[in-house]
Amino acid sequence: MKIIIAFPLIFSHLLFGQIKVSDDYKKIPDILDTVDYLYPFIVPDKGYAYWRVLSNDTDYEKSVIYESQAPDFMTINEPVPEKGFFQKCFGNNCFSYILACKNERSVYFSNEQQLRDFIGTVDNLPEAILIANTYGYTVDTTNKLSSSYKIEDKHISMYLSKVKGNPNTKESFVVKINRKTGKLESKSNGVYYKNESGL
């Protein structure tokens, strides 16, 4: 019985060992595996006098994740929305949102689709990673099959990871993002990590 159970595991490792990242892909810099470090690279499609990324932390000083250069005379004091993007939990410091100022009026971006709309045209790799994050794909710097990229005129392609279930399983995907529309396509490469102990 042990031989029958072991065979599929050995076979899947052999099969997955044949998958290789193309030579024209580069490694994603390790720092880009943290969402909060991606926001400064956003180049919004529309003109905003000012914008900032916040968490729903009750302490204002801790809630500001990133803010663009604000004119001296401008102050935005708006209530925190009830939900945001990258929702981790319910309660304090559980999600993020964007508050922007356009034509002296404040505008919220508080879900994954609105974040994609705020980014608009995909100008760079951090923007592409952020868009992929809104679909549940992440950078896992422990493996090339989950942390490689290629930038072309019309698309940014990346090898990224999706974490599933318990025991902890990581699956590799090739994610392709249209730079003009932000549309995402993906294809699975299979599981590259499985924590059999569930720890």
Short mmCIF file of N, CA and C in Angstrom, two decimals, residues 46-137:
data_model
loop_
_atom_site.label_atom_id
_atom_site.label_comp_id
_atom_site.label_asym_id
_atom_site.label_seq_id
_atom_site.Cartn_x
_atom_site.Cartn_y
_atom_site.Cartn_z
N LYS A 46 -5.22 58.47 -14.69
CA LYS A 46 -5.89 59.77 -14.63
C LYS A 46 -5.10 60.72 -13.74
N GLY A 47 -5.30 62.01 -13.97
CA GLY A 47 -4.58 63.01 -13.19
C GLY A 47 -5.23 63.26 -11.84
N TYR A 48 -4.50 62.96 -10.78
CA TYR A 48 -4.97 63.23 -9.42
C TYR A 48 -4.04 64.24 -8.78
N ALA A 49 -4.62 65.23 -8.12
CA ALA A 49 -3.80 66.24 -7.45
C ALA A 49 -3.01 65.59 -6.31
N TYR A 50 -3.59 64.55 -5.76
CA TYR A 50 -2.98 63.90 -4.60
C TYR A 50 -3.65 62.55 -4.41
N TRP A 51 -2.89 61.55 -3.95
CA TRP A 51 -3.49 60.27 -3.59
C TRP A 51 -2.63 59.58 -2.55
N ARG A 52 -3.27 58.73 -1.78
CA ARG A 52 -2.54 57.98 -0.77
C ARG A 52 -3.16 56.62 -0.57
N VAL A 53 -2.32 55.67 -0.16
CA VAL A 53 -2.77 54.32 0.16
C VAL A 53 -2.78 54.21 1.68
N LEU A 54 -3.91 53.75 2.21
CA LEU A 54 -4.07 53.65 3.66
C LEU A 54 -4.53 52.26 4.06
N SER A 55 -4.25 51.91 5.31
CA SER A 55 -4.87 50.72 5.90
C SER A 55 -5.97 51.22 6.82
N ASN A 56 -6.82 50.33 7.29
CA ASN A 56 -7.89 50.76 8.19
C ASN A 56 -7.44 50.73 9.65
N ASP A 57 -6.18 51.06 9.89
CA ASP A 57 -5.65 51.17 11.26
C ASP A 57 -6.28 52.40 11.92
N THR A 58 -6.68 52.29 13.18
CA THR A 58 -7.29 53.42 13.87
C THR A 58 -6.28 54.52 14.20
N ASP A 59 -4.99 54.18 14.24
CA ASP A 59 -3.94 55.17 14.46
C ASP A 59 -3.54 55.75 13.10
N TYR A 60 -3.84 57.06 12.89
CA TYR A 60 -3.61 57.68 11.58
C TYR A 60 -2.15 57.55 11.14
N GLU A 61 -1.22 57.77 12.05
CA GLU A 61 0.21 57.70 11.70
C GLU A 61 0.58 56.33 11.13
N LYS A 62 -0.01 55.29 11.70
CA LYS A 62 0.28 53.93 11.24
C LYS A 62 -0.52 53.55 10.00
N SER A 63 -1.60 54.27 9.74
CA SER A 63 -2.50 53.88 8.64
C SER A 63 -1.97 54.28 7.26
N VAL A 64 -1.11 55.27 7.17
CA VAL A 64 -0.61 55.73 5.88
C VAL A 64 0.49 54.79 5.39
N ILE A 65 0.20 54.09 4.28
CA ILE A 65 1.18 53.16 3.69
C ILE A 65 2.05 53.91 2.68
N TYR A 66 1.40 54.75 1.89
CA TYR A 66 2.13 55.55 0.89
C TYR A 66 1.29 56.77 0.55
N GLU A 67 1.96 57.91 0.30
CA GLU A 67 1.23 59.07 -0.23
C GLU A 67 2.08 59.79 -1.26
N SER A 68 1.39 60.25 -2.31
CA SER A 68 2.06 61.00 -3.36
C SER A 68 2.37 62.40 -2.83
N GLN A 69 3.09 63.17 -3.59
CA GLN A 69 3.41 64.54 -3.18
C GLN A 69 2.11 65.35 -3.12
N ALA A 70 1.80 65.89 -1.97
CA ALA A 70 0.56 66.65 -1.81
C ALA A 70 0.85 68.15 -1.80
N PRO A 71 0.01 68.93 -2.45
CA PRO A 71 0.16 70.40 -2.34
C PRO A 71 0.01 70.82 -0.88
N ASP A 72 0.71 71.86 -0.46
CA ASP A 72 0.72 72.31 0.93
C ASP A 72 -0.67 72.65 1.46
N PHE A 73 -1.51 73.19 0.59
CA PHE A 73 -2.81 73.68 1.05
C PHE A 73 -3.87 72.58 1.15
N MET A 74 -3.53 71.36 0.74
CA MET A 74 -4.56 70.32 0.64
C MET A 74 -4.58 69.39 1.85
N THR A 75 -5.76 69.24 2.41
CA THR A 75 -5.97 68.28 3.50
C THR A 75 -7.21 67.47 3.18
N ILE A 76 -7.09 66.16 3.28
CA ILE A 76 -8.26 65.30 3.04
C ILE A 76 -8.55 64.56 4.34
N ASN A 77 -9.71 64.79 4.88
CA ASN A 77 -10.15 64.06 6.07
C ASN A 77 -11.45 63.36 5.73
N GLU A 78 -11.36 62.10 5.48
CA GLU A 78 -12.54 61.32 5.09
C GLU A 78 -12.66 60.10 5.99
N PRO A 79 -13.88 59.62 6.22
CA PRO A 79 -14.04 58.41 7.03
C PRO A 79 -13.47 57.18 6.32
N VAL A 80 -13.06 56.20 7.10
CA VAL A 80 -12.51 54.96 6.55
C VAL A 80 -13.65 54.12 5.97
N PRO A 81 -13.48 53.56 4.76
CA PRO A 81 -14.55 52.71 4.21
C PRO A 81 -14.68 51.41 5.02
N GLU A 82 -15.80 50.73 4.84
CA GLU A 82 -16.05 49.51 5.60
C GLU A 82 -15.24 48.32 5.09
N LYS A 83 -14.91 48.34 3.79
CA LYS A 83 -14.12 47.26 3.18
C LYS A 83 -13.06 47.86 2.28
N GLY A 84 -12.05 47.03 1.95
CA GLY A 84 -10.99 47.47 1.06
C GLY A 84 -10.43 46.32 0.27
N PHE A 85 -9.29 46.55 -0.38
CA PHE A 85 -8.66 45.46 -1.12
C PHE A 85 -7.63 44.76 -0.24
N PHE A 86 -7.31 43.52 -0.64
CA PHE A 86 -6.39 42.64 0.12
C PHE A 86 -6.88 42.47 1.56
N GLN A 87 -8.15 42.12 1.69
CA GLN A 87 -8.78 41.91 3.00
C GLN A 87 -8.16 40.69 3.67
N LYS A 88 -7.50 40.90 4.83
CA LYS A 88 -6.84 39.81 5.55
C LYS A 88 -7.67 39.28 6.71
N CYS A 89 -8.54 40.16 7.25
CA CYS A 89 -9.30 39.79 8.44
C CYS A 89 -10.45 40.79 8.59
N PHE A 90 -11.14 40.73 9.69
CA PHE A 90 -12.18 41.72 10.01
C PHE A 90 -11.74 42.45 11.26
N GLY A 91 -11.84 43.77 11.23
CA GLY A 91 -11.40 44.56 12.38
C GLY A 91 -10.34 45.56 11.97
N ASN A 92 -9.48 45.91 12.91
CA ASN A 92 -8.48 46.95 12.72
C ASN A 92 -7.28 46.45 11.91
N ASN A 93 -6.79 47.30 11.00
CA ASN A 93 -5.59 47.01 10.19
C ASN A 93 -5.73 45.71 9.39
N CYS A 94 -6.89 45.56 8.73
CA CYS A 94 -7.18 44.31 8.01
C CYS A 94 -7.23 44.48 6.49
N PHE A 95 -7.29 45.70 5.99
CA PHE A 95 -7.34 45.89 4.55
C PHE A 95 -6.74 47.24 4.17
N SER A 96 -6.58 47.45 2.86
CA SER A 96 -6.04 48.70 2.35
C SER A 96 -7.06 49.36 1.41
N TYR A 97 -6.87 50.65 1.17
CA TYR A 97 -7.70 51.37 0.22
C TYR A 97 -6.94 52.61 -0.25
N ILE A 98 -7.40 53.20 -1.34
CA ILE A 98 -6.78 54.42 -1.87
C ILE A 98 -7.76 55.56 -1.75
N LEU A 99 -7.27 56.70 -1.29
CA LEU A 99 -8.04 57.93 -1.24
C LEU A 99 -7.33 58.93 -2.14
N ALA A 100 -8.01 59.40 -3.16
CA ALA A 100 -7.41 60.33 -4.13
C ALA A 100 -8.20 61.62 -4.19
N CYS A 101 -7.57 62.67 -4.69
CA CYS A 101 -8.23 63.95 -4.84
C CYS A 101 -8.19 64.35 -6.31
N LYS A 102 -9.38 64.57 -6.89
CA LYS A 102 -9.49 64.98 -8.30
C LYS A 102 -10.49 66.12 -8.37
N ASN A 103 -10.09 67.21 -8.98
CA ASN A 103 -10.94 68.41 -9.08
C ASN A 103 -11.48 68.82 -7.70
N GLU A 104 -10.59 68.79 -6.71
CA GLU A 104 -10.90 69.18 -5.34
C GLU A 104 -11.98 68.33 -4.69
N ARG A 105 -12.17 67.13 -5.19
CA ARG A 105 -13.11 66.19 -4.59
C ARG A 105 -12.38 64.89 -4.29
N SER A 106 -12.76 64.25 -3.19
CA SER A 106 -12.10 63.00 -2.83
C SER A 106 -12.79 61.81 -3.48
N VAL A 107 -11.99 60.82 -3.88
CA VAL A 107 -12.49 59.61 -4.53
C VAL A 107 -11.86 58.41 -3.84
N TYR A 108 -12.70 57.40 -3.52
CA TYR A 108 -12.21 56.16 -2.92
C TYR A 108 -11.98 55.09 -3.97
N PHE A 109 -10.97 54.25 -3.73
CA PHE A 109 -10.75 53.02 -4.49
C PHE A 109 -10.62 51.93 -3.42
N SER A 110 -11.68 51.12 -3.26
CA SER A 110 -11.71 50.26 -2.08
C SER A 110 -12.04 48.79 -2.35
N ASN A 111 -11.80 48.33 -3.59
CA ASN A 111 -11.85 46.89 -3.85
C ASN A 111 -10.84 46.55 -4.94
N GLU A 112 -10.67 45.28 -5.22
CA GLU A 112 -9.63 44.85 -6.17
C GLU A 112 -9.85 45.42 -7.57
N GLN A 113 -11.11 45.44 -8.05
CA GLN A 113 -11.38 45.97 -9.38
C GLN A 113 -11.07 47.46 -9.44
N GLN A 114 -11.42 48.19 -8.39
CA GLN A 114 -11.14 49.63 -8.36
C GLN A 114 -9.64 49.90 -8.31
N LEU A 115 -8.88 49.05 -7.64
CA LEU A 115 -7.42 49.19 -7.64
C LEU A 115 -6.88 48.99 -9.05
N ARG A 116 -7.41 47.99 -9.76
CA ARG A 116 -6.99 47.76 -11.15
C ARG A 116 -7.34 48.97 -12.02
N ASP A 117 -8.52 49.54 -11.80
CA ASP A 117 -8.95 50.73 -12.56
C ASP A 117 -8.04 51.92 -12.26
N PHE A 118 -7.64 52.07 -11.00
CA PHE A 118 -6.76 53.17 -10.59
C PHE A 118 -5.40 53.05 -11.29
N ILE A 119 -4.89 51.83 -11.37
CA ILE A 119 -3.60 51.59 -12.05
C ILE A 119 -3.73 51.86 -13.54
N GLY A 120 -4.81 51.36 -14.15
CA GLY A 120 -5.02 51.58 -15.60
C GLY A 120 -3.98 50.87 -16.43
N THR A 121 -3.33 51.61 -17.33
CA THR A 121 -2.28 51.06 -18.17
C THR A 121 -1.14 50.54 -17.30
N VAL A 122 -0.63 49.36 -17.63
CA VAL A 122 0.44 48.75 -16.82
C VAL A 122 1.79 49.28 -17.29
N ASP A 123 2.36 50.17 -16.49
CA ASP A 123 3.59 50.88 -16.88
C ASP A 123 4.87 50.14 -16.49
N ASN A 124 4.79 49.27 -15.48
CA ASN A 124 6.03 48.69 -14.95
C ASN A 124 5.73 47.36 -14.25
N LEU A 125 6.79 46.69 -13.83
CA LEU A 125 6.67 45.38 -13.17
C LEU A 125 5.90 45.45 -11.84
N PRO A 126 6.17 46.42 -10.94
CA PRO A 126 5.39 46.47 -9.70
C PRO A 126 3.89 46.61 -9.94
N GLU A 127 3.49 47.39 -10.93
CA GLU A 127 2.06 47.51 -11.25
C GLU A 127 1.50 46.15 -11.70
N ALA A 128 2.27 45.43 -12.51
CA ALA A 128 1.84 44.11 -12.98
C ALA A 128 1.69 43.14 -11.81
N ILE A 129 2.61 43.19 -10.86
CA ILE A 129 2.53 42.32 -9.68
C ILE A 129 1.31 42.68 -8.84
N LEU A 130 1.04 43.98 -8.68
CA LEU A 130 -0.14 44.42 -7.93
C LEU A 130 -1.42 43.89 -8.56
N ILE A 131 -1.52 44.00 -9.88
CA ILE A 131 -2.70 43.48 -10.58
C ILE A 131 -2.82 41.97 -10.36
N ALA A 132 -1.71 41.26 -10.49
CA ALA A 132 -1.73 39.81 -10.25
C ALA A 132 -2.16 39.50 -8.81
N ASN A 133 -1.69 40.31 -7.84
CA ASN A 133 -2.08 40.14 -6.43
C ASN A 133 -3.60 40.24 -6.26
N THR A 134 -4.25 41.11 -7.04
CA THR A 134 -5.70 41.28 -6.90
C THR A 134 -6.45 40.02 -7.34
N TYR A 135 -5.77 39.13 -8.06
CA TYR A 135 -6.36 37.85 -8.48
C TYR A 135 -5.85 36.68 -7.63
N GLY A 136 -5.08 36.97 -6.59
CA GLY A 136 -4.61 35.92 -5.69
C GLY A 136 -3.24 35.34 -6.01
N TYR A 137 -2.55 35.88 -7.02
CA TYR A 137 -1.19 35.41 -7.35
C TYR A 137 -0.18 36.21 -6.55
#
